[in-house]
CSV table of C-alpha atoms in Angstrom, one decimal:
chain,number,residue,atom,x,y,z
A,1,UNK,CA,-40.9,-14.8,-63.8
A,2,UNK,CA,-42.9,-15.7,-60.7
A,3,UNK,CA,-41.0,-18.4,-60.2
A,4,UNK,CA,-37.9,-16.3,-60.1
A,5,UNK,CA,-39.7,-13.6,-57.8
A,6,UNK,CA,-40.7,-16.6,-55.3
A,7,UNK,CA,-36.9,-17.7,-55.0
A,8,UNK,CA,-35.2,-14.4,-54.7
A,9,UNK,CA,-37.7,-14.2,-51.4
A,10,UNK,CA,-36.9,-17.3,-50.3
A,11,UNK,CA,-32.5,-16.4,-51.1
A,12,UNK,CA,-34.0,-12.8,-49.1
A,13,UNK,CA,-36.0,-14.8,-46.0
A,14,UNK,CA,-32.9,-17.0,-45.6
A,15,UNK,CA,-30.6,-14.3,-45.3
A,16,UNK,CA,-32.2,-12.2,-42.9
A,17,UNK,CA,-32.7,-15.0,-40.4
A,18,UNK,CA,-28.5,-15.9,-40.5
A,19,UNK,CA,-27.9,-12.6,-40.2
A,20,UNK,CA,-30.4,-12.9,-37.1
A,21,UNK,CA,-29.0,-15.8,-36.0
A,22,UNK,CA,-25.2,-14.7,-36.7
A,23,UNK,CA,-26.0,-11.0,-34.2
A,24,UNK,CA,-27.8,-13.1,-31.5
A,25,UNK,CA,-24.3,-15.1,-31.2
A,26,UNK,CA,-22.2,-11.8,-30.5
A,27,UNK,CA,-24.9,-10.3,-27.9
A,28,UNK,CA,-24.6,-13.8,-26.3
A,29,UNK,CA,-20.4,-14.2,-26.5
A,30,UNK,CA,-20.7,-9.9,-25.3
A,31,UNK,CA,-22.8,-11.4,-22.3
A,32,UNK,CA,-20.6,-14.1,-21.3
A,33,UNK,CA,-17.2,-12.0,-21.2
A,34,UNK,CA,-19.5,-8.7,-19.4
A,35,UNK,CA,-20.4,-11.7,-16.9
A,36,UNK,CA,-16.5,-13.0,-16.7
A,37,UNK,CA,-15.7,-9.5,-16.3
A,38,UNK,CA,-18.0,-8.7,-13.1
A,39,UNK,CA,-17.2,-12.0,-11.5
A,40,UNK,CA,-13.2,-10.5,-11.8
A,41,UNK,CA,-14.2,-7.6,-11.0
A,42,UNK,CA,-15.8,-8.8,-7.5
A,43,UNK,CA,-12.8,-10.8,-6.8
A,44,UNK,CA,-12.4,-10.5,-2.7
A,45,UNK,CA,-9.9,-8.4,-1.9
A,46,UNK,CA,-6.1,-9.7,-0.4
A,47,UNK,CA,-6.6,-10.1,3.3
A,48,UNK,CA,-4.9,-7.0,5.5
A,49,UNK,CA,-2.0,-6.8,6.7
A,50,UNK,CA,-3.5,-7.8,10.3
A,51,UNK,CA,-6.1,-10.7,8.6
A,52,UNK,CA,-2.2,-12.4,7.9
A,53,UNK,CA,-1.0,-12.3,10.9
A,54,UNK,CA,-2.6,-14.9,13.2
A,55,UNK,CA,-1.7,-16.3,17.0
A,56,UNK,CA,-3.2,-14.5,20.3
A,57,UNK,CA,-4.9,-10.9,20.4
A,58,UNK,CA,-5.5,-8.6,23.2
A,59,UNK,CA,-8.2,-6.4,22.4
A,60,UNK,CA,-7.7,-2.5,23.8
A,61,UNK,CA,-10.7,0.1,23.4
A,62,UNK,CA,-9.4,3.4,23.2
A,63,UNK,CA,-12.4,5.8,23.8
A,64,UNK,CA,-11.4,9.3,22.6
A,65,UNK,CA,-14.2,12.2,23.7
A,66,UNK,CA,-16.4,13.6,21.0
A,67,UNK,CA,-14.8,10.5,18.6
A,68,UNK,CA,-15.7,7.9,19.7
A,69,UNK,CA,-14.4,4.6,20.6
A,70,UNK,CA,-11.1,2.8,18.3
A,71,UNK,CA,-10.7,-0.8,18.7
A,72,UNK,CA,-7.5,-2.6,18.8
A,73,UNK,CA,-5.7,-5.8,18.2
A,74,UNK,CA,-2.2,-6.6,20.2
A,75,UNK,CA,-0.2,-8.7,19.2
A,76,UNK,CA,2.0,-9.9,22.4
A,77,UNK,CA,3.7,-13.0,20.2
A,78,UNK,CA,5.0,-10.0,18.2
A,79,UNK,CA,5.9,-7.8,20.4
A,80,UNK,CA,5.6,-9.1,24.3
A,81,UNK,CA,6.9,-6.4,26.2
A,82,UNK,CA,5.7,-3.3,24.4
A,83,UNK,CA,2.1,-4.9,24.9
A,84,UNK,CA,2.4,-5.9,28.1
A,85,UNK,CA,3.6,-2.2,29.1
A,86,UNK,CA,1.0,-0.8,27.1
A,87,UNK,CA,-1.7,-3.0,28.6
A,88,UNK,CA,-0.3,-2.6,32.2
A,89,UNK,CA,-0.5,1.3,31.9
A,90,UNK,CA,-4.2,0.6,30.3
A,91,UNK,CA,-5.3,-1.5,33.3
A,92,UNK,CA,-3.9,1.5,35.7
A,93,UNK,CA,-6.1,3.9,34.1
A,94,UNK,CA,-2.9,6.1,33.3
A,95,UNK,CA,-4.3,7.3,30.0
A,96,UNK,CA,-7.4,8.3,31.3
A,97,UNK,CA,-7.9,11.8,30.6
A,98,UNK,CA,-4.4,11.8,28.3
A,99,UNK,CA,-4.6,13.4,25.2
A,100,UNK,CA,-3.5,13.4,21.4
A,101,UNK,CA,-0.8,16.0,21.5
A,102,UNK,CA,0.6,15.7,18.1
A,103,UNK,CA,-1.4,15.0,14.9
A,104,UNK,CA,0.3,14.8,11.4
A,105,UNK,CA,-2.4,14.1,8.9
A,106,UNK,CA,-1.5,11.6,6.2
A,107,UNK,CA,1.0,10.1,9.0
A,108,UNK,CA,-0.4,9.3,12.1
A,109,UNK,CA,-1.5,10.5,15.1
A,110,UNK,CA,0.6,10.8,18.8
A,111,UNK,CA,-0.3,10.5,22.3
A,112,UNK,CA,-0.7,9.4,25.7
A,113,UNK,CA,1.7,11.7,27.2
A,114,UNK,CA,1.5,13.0,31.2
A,115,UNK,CA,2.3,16.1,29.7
A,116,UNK,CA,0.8,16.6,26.6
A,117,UNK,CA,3.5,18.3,25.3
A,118,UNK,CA,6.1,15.3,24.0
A,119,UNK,CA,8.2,15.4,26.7
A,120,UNK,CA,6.3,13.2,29.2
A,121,UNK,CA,6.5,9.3,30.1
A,122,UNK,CA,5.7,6.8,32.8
A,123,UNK,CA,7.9,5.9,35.3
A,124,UNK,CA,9.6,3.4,33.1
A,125,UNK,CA,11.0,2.3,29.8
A,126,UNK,CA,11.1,-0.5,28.0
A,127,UNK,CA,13.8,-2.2,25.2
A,128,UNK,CA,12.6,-1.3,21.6
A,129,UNK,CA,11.5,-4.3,20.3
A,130,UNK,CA,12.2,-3.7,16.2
A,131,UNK,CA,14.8,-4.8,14.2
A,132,UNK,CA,17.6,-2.4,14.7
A,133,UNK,CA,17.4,-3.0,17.9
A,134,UNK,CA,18.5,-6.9,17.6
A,135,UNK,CA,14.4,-7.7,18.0
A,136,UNK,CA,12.6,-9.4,14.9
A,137,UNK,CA,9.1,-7.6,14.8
A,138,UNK,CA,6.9,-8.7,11.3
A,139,UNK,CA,4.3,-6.2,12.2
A,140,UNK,CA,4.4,-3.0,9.4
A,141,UNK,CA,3.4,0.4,10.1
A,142,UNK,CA,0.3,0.1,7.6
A,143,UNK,CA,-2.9,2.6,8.0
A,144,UNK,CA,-4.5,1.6,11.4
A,145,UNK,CA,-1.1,0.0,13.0
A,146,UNK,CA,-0.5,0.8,16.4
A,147,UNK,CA,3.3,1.8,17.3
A,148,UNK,CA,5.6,3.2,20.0
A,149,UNK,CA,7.1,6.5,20.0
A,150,UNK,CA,10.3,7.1,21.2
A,151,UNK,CA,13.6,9.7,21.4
A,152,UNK,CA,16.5,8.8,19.6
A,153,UNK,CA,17.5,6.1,22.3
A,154,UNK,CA,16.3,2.7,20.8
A,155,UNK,CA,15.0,1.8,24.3
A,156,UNK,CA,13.2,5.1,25.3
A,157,UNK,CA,9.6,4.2,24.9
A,158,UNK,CA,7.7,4.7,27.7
A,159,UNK,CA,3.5,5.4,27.3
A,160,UNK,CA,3.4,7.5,24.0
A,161,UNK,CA,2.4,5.8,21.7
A,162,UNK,CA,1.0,6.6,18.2
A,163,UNK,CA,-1.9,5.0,15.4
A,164,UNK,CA,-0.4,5.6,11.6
A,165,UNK,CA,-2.7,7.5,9.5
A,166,UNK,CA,-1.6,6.5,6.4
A,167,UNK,CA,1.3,3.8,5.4
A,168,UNK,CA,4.7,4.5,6.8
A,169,UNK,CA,6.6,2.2,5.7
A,170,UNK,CA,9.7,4.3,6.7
A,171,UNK,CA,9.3,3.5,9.9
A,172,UNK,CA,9.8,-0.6,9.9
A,173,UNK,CA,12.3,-2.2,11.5
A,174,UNK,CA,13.0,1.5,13.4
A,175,UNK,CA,10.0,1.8,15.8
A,176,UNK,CA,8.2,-0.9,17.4
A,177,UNK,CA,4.5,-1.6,15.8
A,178,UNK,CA,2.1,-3.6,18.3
A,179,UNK,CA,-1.2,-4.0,16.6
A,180,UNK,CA,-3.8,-2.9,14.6
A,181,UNK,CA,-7.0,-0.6,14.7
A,182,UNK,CA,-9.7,-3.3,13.7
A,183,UNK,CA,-12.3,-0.6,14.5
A,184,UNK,CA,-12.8,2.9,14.0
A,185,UNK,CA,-10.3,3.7,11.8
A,186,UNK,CA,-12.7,6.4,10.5
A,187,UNK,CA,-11.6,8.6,13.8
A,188,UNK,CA,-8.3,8.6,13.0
A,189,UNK,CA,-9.1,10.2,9.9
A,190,UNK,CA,-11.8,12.7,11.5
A,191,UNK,CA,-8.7,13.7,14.0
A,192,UNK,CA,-6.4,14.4,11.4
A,193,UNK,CA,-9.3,16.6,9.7
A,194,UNK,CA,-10.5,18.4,12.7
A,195,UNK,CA,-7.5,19.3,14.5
A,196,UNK,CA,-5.7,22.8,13.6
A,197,UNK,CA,-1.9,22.1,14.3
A,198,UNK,CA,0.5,25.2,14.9
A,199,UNK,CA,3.6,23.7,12.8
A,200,UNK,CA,4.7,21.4,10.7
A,201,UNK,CA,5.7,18.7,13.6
A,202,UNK,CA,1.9,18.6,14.2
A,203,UNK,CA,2.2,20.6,17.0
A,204,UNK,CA,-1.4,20.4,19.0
A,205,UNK,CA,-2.1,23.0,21.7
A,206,UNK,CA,-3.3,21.9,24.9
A,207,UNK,CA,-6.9,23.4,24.1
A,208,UNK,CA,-7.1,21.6,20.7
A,209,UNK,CA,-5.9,17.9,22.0
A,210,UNK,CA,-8.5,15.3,21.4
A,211,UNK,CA,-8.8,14.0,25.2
A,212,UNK,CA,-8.7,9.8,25.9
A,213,UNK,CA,-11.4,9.3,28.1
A,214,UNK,CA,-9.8,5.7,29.1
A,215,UNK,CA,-8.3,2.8,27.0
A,216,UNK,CA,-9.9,-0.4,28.1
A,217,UNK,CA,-8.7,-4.0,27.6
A,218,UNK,CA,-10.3,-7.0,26.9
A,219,UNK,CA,-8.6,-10.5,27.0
């Protein structure tokens, strides 16, 4: 009988240390897939729509009061003569003082009008340079993209120009995008929070504009 008592515990020993054995195997395969998992997980994410572009940049600082300062990348392979405008009127200081006159939040944000009512220009404008005009332009009007506003005339921009809020993808190959906020983004989205519009057009009054101090470029 003792015999018998001393091999049931030794049957009872051996099957409590597989069973051990057997659980320590799942925690370790439960480790490896939570580890698999967080390396996927931590993946980097797909470059931006900017990060894919490549070739020359022209840096533009556009220093809005109270905001802060937004930083730019132009594109001039991608659009040569709506940057070179747009950096000409920089370097002449004629948006100093300029303001945001119409703010749609969730779509962008509008300005550098003499007037500040919509109406206003420079002296000059320039050939739309986006695809139904007979111009290839890649450049999308994703969040942060800067762009050209214009009338219905396909070659009426002048110096309004506009920073997307949120993707607009309506807009490409119909208005011609020029870069991309790099920095400061955040503003935008502070604008479009602060600023009380009057109608549904985004309508700013003239008390409520957020001013541009100046818009400086770097090359």
């Amino acid at each position: 009988m003792k015999k018998t008592k001393n091999i049931l515990s030794i049957v009872c020993a051996l099957l409590v240390l597989t069973t051990c054995i057997f659980m320590s195997g799942c925690s370790g395969d439960n480790d490896k897939s939570s580890s698999e998992q967080s390396a996927a997980e931590t993946t980097a994410e797909a470059p931006t729509e900017q990060e894919t572009i490549g070739g020359k940049t022209i840096t533009a600082v556009i220093d809005i009061k109270n905001y802060g300062k937004i930083t730019v990348a132009l594109y001039p392979e991608a659009a040569p003569i709506t940057v070179e405008n747009f950096v000409n009127l920089a370097k002449d200081g004629f948006y100093d003082n300029l303001t945001f006159h119409r703010i749609i939040s969730g779509f962008m944000i509008q300005g550098g009008d003499p007037l500040g009512t919509g109406m206003g220009g420079s002296e000059k404008t320039i050939k739309g340079e986006f695809s139904s005009n007979g111009i290839e332009n890649n450049l999308k009007h994703t969040r942060g993209a800067i762009s050209m506003a214009r009338s219905q005339d396909m070659n009426s921009a002048s110096s309004q120009f506009f920073i997307v809020h949120q993707d607009s993808p309506h807009l490409n190959g119909d208005y011609a995008a020029f870069g991309y906020v790099t920095d400061g983004i955040e503003i935008v989205d502070k604008i479009c929070e602060d600023t009380p519009v009057v109608d549904s057009n985004g309508t700013v009054e003239k008390a409520n504009q957020p001013v541009i101090k100046s818009i400086t470029i770097k090359e």
